[in-house]
PDB file of C-alpha atoms in Angstrom:
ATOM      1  CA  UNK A  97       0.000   0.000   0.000  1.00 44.00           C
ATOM      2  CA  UNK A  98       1.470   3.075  -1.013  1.00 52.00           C
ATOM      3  CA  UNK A  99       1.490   5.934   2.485  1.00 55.00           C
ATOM      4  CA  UNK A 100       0.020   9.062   1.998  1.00 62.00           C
ATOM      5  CA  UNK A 101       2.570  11.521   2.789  1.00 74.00           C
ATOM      6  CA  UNK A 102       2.227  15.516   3.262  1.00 88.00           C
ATOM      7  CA  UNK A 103       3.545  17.564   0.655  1.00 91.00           C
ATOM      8  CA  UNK A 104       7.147  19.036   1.269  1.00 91.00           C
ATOM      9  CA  UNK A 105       5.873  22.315   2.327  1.00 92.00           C
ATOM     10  CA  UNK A 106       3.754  20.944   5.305  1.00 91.00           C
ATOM     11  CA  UNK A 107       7.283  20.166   7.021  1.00 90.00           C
ATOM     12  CA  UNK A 108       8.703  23.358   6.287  1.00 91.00           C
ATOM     13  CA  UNK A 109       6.197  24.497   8.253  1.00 89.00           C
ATOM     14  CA  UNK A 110       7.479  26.054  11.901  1.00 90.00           C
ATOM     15  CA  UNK A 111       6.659  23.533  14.483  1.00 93.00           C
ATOM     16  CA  UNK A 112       3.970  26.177  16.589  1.00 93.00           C
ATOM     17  CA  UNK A 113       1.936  26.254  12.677  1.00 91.00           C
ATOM     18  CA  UNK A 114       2.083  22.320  12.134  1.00 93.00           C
ATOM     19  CA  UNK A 115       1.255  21.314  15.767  1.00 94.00           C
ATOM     20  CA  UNK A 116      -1.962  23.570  14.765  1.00 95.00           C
ATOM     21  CA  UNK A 117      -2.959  22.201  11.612  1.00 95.00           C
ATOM     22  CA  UNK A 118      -2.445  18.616  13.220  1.00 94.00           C
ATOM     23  CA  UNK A 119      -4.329  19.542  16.216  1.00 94.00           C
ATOM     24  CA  UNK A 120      -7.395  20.828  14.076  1.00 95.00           C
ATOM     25  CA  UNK A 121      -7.249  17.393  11.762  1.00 95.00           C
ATOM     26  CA  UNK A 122      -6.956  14.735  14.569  1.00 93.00           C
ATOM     27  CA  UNK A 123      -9.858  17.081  16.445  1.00 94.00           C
ATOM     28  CA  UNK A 124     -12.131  16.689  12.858  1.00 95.00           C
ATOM     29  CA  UNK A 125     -11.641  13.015  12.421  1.00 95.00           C
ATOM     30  CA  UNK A 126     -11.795  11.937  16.517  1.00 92.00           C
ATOM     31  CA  UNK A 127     -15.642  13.632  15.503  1.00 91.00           C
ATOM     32  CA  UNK A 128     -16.477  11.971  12.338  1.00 91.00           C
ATOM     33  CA  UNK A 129     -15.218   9.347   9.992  1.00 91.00           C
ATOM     34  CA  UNK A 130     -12.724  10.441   7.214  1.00 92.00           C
ATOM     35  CA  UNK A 131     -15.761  10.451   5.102  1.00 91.00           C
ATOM     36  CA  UNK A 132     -17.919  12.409   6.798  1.00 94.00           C
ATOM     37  CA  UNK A 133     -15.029  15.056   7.349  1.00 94.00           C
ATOM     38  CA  UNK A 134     -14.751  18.292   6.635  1.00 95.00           C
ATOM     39  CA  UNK A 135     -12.036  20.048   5.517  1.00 95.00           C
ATOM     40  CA  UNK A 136     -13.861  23.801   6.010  1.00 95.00           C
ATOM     41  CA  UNK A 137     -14.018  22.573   9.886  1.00 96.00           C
ATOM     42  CA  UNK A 138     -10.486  21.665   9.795  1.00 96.00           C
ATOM     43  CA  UNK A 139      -9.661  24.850   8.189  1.00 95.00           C
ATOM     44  CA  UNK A 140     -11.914  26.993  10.432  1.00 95.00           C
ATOM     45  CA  UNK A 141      -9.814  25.007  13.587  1.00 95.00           C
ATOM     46  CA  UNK A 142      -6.572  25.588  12.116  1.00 93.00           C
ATOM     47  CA  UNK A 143      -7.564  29.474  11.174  1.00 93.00           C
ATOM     48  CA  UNK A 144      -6.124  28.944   8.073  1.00 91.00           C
ATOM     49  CA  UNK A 145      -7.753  29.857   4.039  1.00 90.00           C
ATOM     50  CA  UNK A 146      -8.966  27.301   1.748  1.00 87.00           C
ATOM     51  CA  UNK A 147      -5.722  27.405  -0.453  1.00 87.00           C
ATOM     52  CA  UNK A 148      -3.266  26.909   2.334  1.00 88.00           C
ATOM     53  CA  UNK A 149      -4.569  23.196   3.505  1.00 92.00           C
ATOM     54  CA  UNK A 150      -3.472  22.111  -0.311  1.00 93.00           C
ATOM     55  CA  UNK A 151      -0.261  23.915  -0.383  1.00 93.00           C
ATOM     56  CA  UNK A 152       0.691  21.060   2.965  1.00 94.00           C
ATOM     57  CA  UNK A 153      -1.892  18.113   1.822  1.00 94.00           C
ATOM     58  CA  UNK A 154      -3.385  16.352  -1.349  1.00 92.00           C
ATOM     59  CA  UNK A 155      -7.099  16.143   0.053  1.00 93.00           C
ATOM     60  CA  UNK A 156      -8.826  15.071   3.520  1.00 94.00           C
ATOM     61  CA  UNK A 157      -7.661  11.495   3.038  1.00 94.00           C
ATOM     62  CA  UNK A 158      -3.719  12.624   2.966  1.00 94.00           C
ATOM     63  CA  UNK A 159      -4.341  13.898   6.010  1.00 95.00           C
ATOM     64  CA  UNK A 160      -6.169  11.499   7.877  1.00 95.00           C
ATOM     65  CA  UNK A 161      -3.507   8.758   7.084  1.00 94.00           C
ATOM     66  CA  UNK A 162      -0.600  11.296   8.097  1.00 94.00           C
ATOM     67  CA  UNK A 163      -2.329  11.027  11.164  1.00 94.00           C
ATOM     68  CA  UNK A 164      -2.839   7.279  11.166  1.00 93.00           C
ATOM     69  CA  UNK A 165       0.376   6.066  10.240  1.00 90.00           C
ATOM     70  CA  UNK A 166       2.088   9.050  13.048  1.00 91.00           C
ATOM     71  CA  UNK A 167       0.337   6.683  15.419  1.00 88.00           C
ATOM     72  CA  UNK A 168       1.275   3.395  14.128  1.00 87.00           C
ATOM     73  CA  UNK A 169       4.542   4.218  13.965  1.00 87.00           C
ATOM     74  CA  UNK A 170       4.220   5.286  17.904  1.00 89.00           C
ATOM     75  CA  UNK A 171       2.758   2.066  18.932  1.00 87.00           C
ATOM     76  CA  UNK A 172       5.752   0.434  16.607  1.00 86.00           C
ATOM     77  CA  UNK A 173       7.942   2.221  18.980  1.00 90.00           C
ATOM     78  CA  UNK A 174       5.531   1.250  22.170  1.00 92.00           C
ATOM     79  CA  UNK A 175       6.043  -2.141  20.694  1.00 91.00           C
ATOM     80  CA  UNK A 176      10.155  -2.237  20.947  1.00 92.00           C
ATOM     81  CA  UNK A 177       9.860  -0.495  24.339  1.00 95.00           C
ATOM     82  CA  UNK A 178       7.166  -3.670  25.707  1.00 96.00           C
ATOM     83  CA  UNK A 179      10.035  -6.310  24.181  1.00 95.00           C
ATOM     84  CA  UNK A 180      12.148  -4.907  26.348  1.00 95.00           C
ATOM     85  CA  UNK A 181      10.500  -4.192  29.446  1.00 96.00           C
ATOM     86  CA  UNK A 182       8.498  -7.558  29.286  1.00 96.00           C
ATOM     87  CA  UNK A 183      12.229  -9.619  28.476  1.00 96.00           C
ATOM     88  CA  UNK A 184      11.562 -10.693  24.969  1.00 95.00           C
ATOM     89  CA  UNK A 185       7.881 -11.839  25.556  1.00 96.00           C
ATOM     90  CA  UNK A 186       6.184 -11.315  22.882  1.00 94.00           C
ATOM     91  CA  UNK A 187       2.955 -12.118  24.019  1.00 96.00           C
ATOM     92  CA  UNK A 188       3.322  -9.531  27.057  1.00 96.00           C
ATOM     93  CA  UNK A 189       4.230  -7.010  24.709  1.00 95.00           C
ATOM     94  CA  UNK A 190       1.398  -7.218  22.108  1.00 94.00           C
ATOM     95  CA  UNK A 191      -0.990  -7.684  25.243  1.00 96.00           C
ATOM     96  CA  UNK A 192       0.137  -4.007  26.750  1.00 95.00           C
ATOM     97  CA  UNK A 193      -0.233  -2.596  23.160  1.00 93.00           C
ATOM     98  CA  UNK A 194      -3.756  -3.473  23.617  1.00 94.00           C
ATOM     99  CA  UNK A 195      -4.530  -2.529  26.742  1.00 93.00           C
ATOM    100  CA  UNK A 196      -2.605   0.589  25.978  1.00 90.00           C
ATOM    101  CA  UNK A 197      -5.284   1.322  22.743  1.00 89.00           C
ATOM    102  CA  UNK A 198      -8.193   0.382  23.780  1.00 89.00           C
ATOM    103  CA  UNK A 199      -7.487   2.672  27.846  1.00 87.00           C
ATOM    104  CA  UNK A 200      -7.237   5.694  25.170  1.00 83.00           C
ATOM    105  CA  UNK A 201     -10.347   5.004  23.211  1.00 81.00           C
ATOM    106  CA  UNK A 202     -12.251   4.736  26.869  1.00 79.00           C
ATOM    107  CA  UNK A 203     -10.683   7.863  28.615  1.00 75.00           C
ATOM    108  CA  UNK A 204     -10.411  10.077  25.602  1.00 68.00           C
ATOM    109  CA  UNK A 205     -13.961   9.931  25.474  1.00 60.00           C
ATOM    110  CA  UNK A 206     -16.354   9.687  22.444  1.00 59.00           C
ATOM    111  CA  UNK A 207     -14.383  12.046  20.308  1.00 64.00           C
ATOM    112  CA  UNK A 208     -11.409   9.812  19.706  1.00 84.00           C
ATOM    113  CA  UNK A 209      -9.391   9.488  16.921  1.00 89.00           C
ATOM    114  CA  UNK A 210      -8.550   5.585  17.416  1.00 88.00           C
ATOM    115  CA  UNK A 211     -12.131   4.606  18.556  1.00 87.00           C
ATOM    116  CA  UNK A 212     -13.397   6.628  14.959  1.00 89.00           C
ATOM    117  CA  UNK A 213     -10.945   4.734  12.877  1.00 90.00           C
ATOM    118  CA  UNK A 214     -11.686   1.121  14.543  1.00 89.00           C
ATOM    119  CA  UNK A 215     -15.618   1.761  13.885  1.00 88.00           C
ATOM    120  CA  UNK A 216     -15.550   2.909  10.124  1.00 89.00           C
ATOM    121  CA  UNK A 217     -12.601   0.027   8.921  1.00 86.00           C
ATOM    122  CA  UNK A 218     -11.944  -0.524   5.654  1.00 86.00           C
ATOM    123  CA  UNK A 219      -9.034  -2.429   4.109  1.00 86.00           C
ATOM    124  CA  UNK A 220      -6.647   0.576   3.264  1.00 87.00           C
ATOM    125  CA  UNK A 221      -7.277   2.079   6.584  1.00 87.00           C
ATOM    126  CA  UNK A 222      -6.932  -1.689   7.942  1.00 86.00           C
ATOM    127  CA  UNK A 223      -3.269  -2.012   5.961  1.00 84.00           C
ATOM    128  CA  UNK A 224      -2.129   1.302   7.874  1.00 84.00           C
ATOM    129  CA  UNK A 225      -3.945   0.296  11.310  1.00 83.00           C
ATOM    130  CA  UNK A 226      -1.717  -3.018  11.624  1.00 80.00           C
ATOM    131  CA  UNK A 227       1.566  -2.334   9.307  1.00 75.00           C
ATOM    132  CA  UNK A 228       3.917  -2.287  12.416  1.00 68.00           C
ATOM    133  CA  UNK A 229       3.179  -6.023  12.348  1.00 64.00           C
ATOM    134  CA  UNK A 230       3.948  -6.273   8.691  1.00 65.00           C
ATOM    135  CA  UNK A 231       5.805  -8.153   6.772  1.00 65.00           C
ATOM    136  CA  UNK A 232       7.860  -5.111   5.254  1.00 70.00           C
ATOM    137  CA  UNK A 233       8.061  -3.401   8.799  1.00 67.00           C
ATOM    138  CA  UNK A 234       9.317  -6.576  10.331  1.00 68.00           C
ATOM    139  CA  UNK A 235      12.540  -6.546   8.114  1.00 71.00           C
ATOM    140  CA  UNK A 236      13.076  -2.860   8.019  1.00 71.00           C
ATOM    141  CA  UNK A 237      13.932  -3.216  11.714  1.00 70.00           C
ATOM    142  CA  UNK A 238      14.189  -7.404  12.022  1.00 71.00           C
ATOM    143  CA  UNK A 239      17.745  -7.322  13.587  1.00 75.00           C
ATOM    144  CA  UNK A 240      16.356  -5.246  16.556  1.00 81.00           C
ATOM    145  CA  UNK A 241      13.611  -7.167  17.057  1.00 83.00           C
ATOM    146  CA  UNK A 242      15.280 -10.377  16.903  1.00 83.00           C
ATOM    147  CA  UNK A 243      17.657  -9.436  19.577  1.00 87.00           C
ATOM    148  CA  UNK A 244      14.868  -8.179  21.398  1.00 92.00           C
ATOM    149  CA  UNK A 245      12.398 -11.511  21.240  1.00 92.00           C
ATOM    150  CA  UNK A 246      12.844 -14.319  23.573  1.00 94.00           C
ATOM    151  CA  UNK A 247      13.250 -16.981  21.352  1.00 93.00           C
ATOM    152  CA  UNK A 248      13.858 -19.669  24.085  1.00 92.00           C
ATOM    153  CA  UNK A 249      10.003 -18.813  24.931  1.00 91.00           C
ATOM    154  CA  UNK A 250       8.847 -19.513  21.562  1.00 93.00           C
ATOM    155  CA  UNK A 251       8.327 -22.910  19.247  1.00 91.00           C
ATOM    156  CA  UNK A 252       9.734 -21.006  16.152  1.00 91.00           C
ATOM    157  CA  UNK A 253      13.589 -20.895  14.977  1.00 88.00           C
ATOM    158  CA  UNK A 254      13.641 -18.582  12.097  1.00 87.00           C
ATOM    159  CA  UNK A 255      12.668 -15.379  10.699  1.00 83.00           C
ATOM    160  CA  UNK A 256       9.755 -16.897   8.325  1.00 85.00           C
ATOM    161  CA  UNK A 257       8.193 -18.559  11.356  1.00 90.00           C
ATOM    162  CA  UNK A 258       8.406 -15.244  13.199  1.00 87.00           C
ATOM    163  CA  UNK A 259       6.536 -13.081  10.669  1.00 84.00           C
ATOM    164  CA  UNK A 260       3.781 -15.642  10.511  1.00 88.00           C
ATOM    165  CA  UNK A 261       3.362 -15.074  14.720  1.00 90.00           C
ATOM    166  CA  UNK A 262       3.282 -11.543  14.259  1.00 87.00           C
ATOM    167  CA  UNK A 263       0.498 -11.966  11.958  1.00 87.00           C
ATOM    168  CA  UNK A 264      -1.553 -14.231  13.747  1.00 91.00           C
ATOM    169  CA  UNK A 265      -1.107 -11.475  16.950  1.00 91.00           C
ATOM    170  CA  UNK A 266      -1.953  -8.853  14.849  1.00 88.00           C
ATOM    171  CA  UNK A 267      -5.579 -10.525  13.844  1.00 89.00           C
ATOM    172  CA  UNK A 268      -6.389 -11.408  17.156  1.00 94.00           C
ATOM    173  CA  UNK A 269      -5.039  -7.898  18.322  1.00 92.00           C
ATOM    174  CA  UNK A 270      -7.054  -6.340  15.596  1.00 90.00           C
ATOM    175  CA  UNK A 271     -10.335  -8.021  15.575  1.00 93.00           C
ATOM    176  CA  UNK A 272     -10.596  -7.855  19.555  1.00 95.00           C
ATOM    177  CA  UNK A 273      -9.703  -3.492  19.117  1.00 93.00           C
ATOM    178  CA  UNK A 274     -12.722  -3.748  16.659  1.00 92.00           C
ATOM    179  CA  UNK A 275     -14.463  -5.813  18.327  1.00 94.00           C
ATOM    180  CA  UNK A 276     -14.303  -3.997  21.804  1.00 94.00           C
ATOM    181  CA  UNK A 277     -15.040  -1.033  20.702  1.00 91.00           C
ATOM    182  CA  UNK A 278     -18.260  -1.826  18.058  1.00 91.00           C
ATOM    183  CA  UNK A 279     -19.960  -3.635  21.214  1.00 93.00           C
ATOM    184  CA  UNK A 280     -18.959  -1.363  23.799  1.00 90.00           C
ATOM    185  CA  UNK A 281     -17.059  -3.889  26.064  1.00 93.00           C
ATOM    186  CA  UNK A 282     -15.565  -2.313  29.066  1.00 92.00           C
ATOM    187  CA  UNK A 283     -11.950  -2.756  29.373  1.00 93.00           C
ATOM    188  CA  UNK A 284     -12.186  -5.679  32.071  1.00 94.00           C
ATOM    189  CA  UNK A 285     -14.394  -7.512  30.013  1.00 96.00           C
ATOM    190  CA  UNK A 286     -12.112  -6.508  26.610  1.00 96.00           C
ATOM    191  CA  UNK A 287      -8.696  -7.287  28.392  1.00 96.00           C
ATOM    192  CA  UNK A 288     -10.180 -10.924  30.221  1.00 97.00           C
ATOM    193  CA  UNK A 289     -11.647 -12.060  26.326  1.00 97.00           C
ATOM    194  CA  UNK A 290      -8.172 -10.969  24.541  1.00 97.00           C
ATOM    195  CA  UNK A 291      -6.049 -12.011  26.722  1.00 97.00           C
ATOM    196  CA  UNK A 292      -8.058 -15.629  27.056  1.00 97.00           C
ATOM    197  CA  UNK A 293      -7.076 -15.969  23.087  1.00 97.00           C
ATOM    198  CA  UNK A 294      -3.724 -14.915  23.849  1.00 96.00           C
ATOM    199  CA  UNK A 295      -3.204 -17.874  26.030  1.00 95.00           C
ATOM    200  CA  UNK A 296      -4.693 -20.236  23.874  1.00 94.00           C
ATOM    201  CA  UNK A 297      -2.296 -19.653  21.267  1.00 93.00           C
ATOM    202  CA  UNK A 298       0.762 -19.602  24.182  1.00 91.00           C
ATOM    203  CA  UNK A 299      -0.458 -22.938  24.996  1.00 91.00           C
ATOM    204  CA  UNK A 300      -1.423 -24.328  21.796  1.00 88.00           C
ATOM    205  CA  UNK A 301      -4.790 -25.670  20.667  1.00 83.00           C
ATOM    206  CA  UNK A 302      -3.795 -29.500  20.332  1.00 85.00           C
ATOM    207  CA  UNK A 303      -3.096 -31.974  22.786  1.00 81.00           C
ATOM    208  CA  UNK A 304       0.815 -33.520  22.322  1.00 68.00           C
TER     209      UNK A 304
END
């Protein structure tokens, strides 16, 4: 999937100017979906004319995913951090990640970014959501993650093998964000069902 990037002029922007026309975006889509944004609100946030939004961005949907993948790259980072606090276990790490998302979608309130983006999915918007578990992310930063996994913890030996545990932790990460949030689980209830799936695939689904 090819990321939406600003244009070059957004980051030659001073950082008091950009901190304002991000501020005015994430506030727009944490109160509608990207589709039912609007850019005059974003502009009239911002204090900014018409013409000035598309000297620094494409359309709405540049922006939006600007925003999206600044946060997936944080929770990439949150990610690397959790390896290393939790000793290599992976399964502790993925586990604060969610716990981590779905506390700000509950005390951020009903204008959230995160909570707007997990109720009005689509598969673009699904790629960016869970690309720090990627394939291409994996290997753009594999050496530091492999030093940082416990691999005496884990039935795998090899960097295929790896990638294809990532992915399964992304879906069940994924589905139970979506999940959570569509039905309105409170974060005991979320937290108890994910991390009930999360120790069935620790311990495996068939007897040895």
């Amino acid at each position: 999937m090819e990321v939406s990037m600003p244009k070059p002029t957004f980051f030659n922007l001073n950082e008091g100017k950009r901190q304002i026309l991000i501020g005015a975006a994430k506030k727009e889509f944490s109160r509608v979906s990207l589709y039912e944004a609007s850019i005059s609100n974003i502009l009239k946030s911002a204090g900014i004319p018409r013409g000035s939004f598309y000297q620094y961005f494409e359309d709405k949907e540049d922006a939006f995913f600007y925003l999206l993948n600044e946060h997936t790259q944080e929770r990439h980072e949150k990610f690397l951090n959790n390896l290393k606090t939790y000793n290599g276990d992976i399964f502790e790490a993925v586990t604060e990640i969610f716990h981590h998302t779905l506390n700000r979608s509950h005390t951020e309130g009903q204008n959230n970014f995160i909570k707007n983006v997990l109720l009005n999915m689509n598969y673009k918007i699904e790629k960016a959501f869970t690309k720090f578990l990627s394939k291409e992310e994996l290997s753009k930063r594999y050496d530091e993650v492999y030093e940082l996994v416990d691999w005496k913890s884990l039935n795998i030996t090899n960097e295929n093998q790896l990638y294809h545990v990532m992915q399964i932790l992304s879906a069940v990460t994924f589905h139970n964000l979506v999940h959570s949030v569509s039905n309105q689980l409170s974060i005991e209830d979320a937290v108890s069902k994910y991390k009930l799936e999360i120790n069935l695939l620790k311990t495996g689904l068939s007897k040895k």
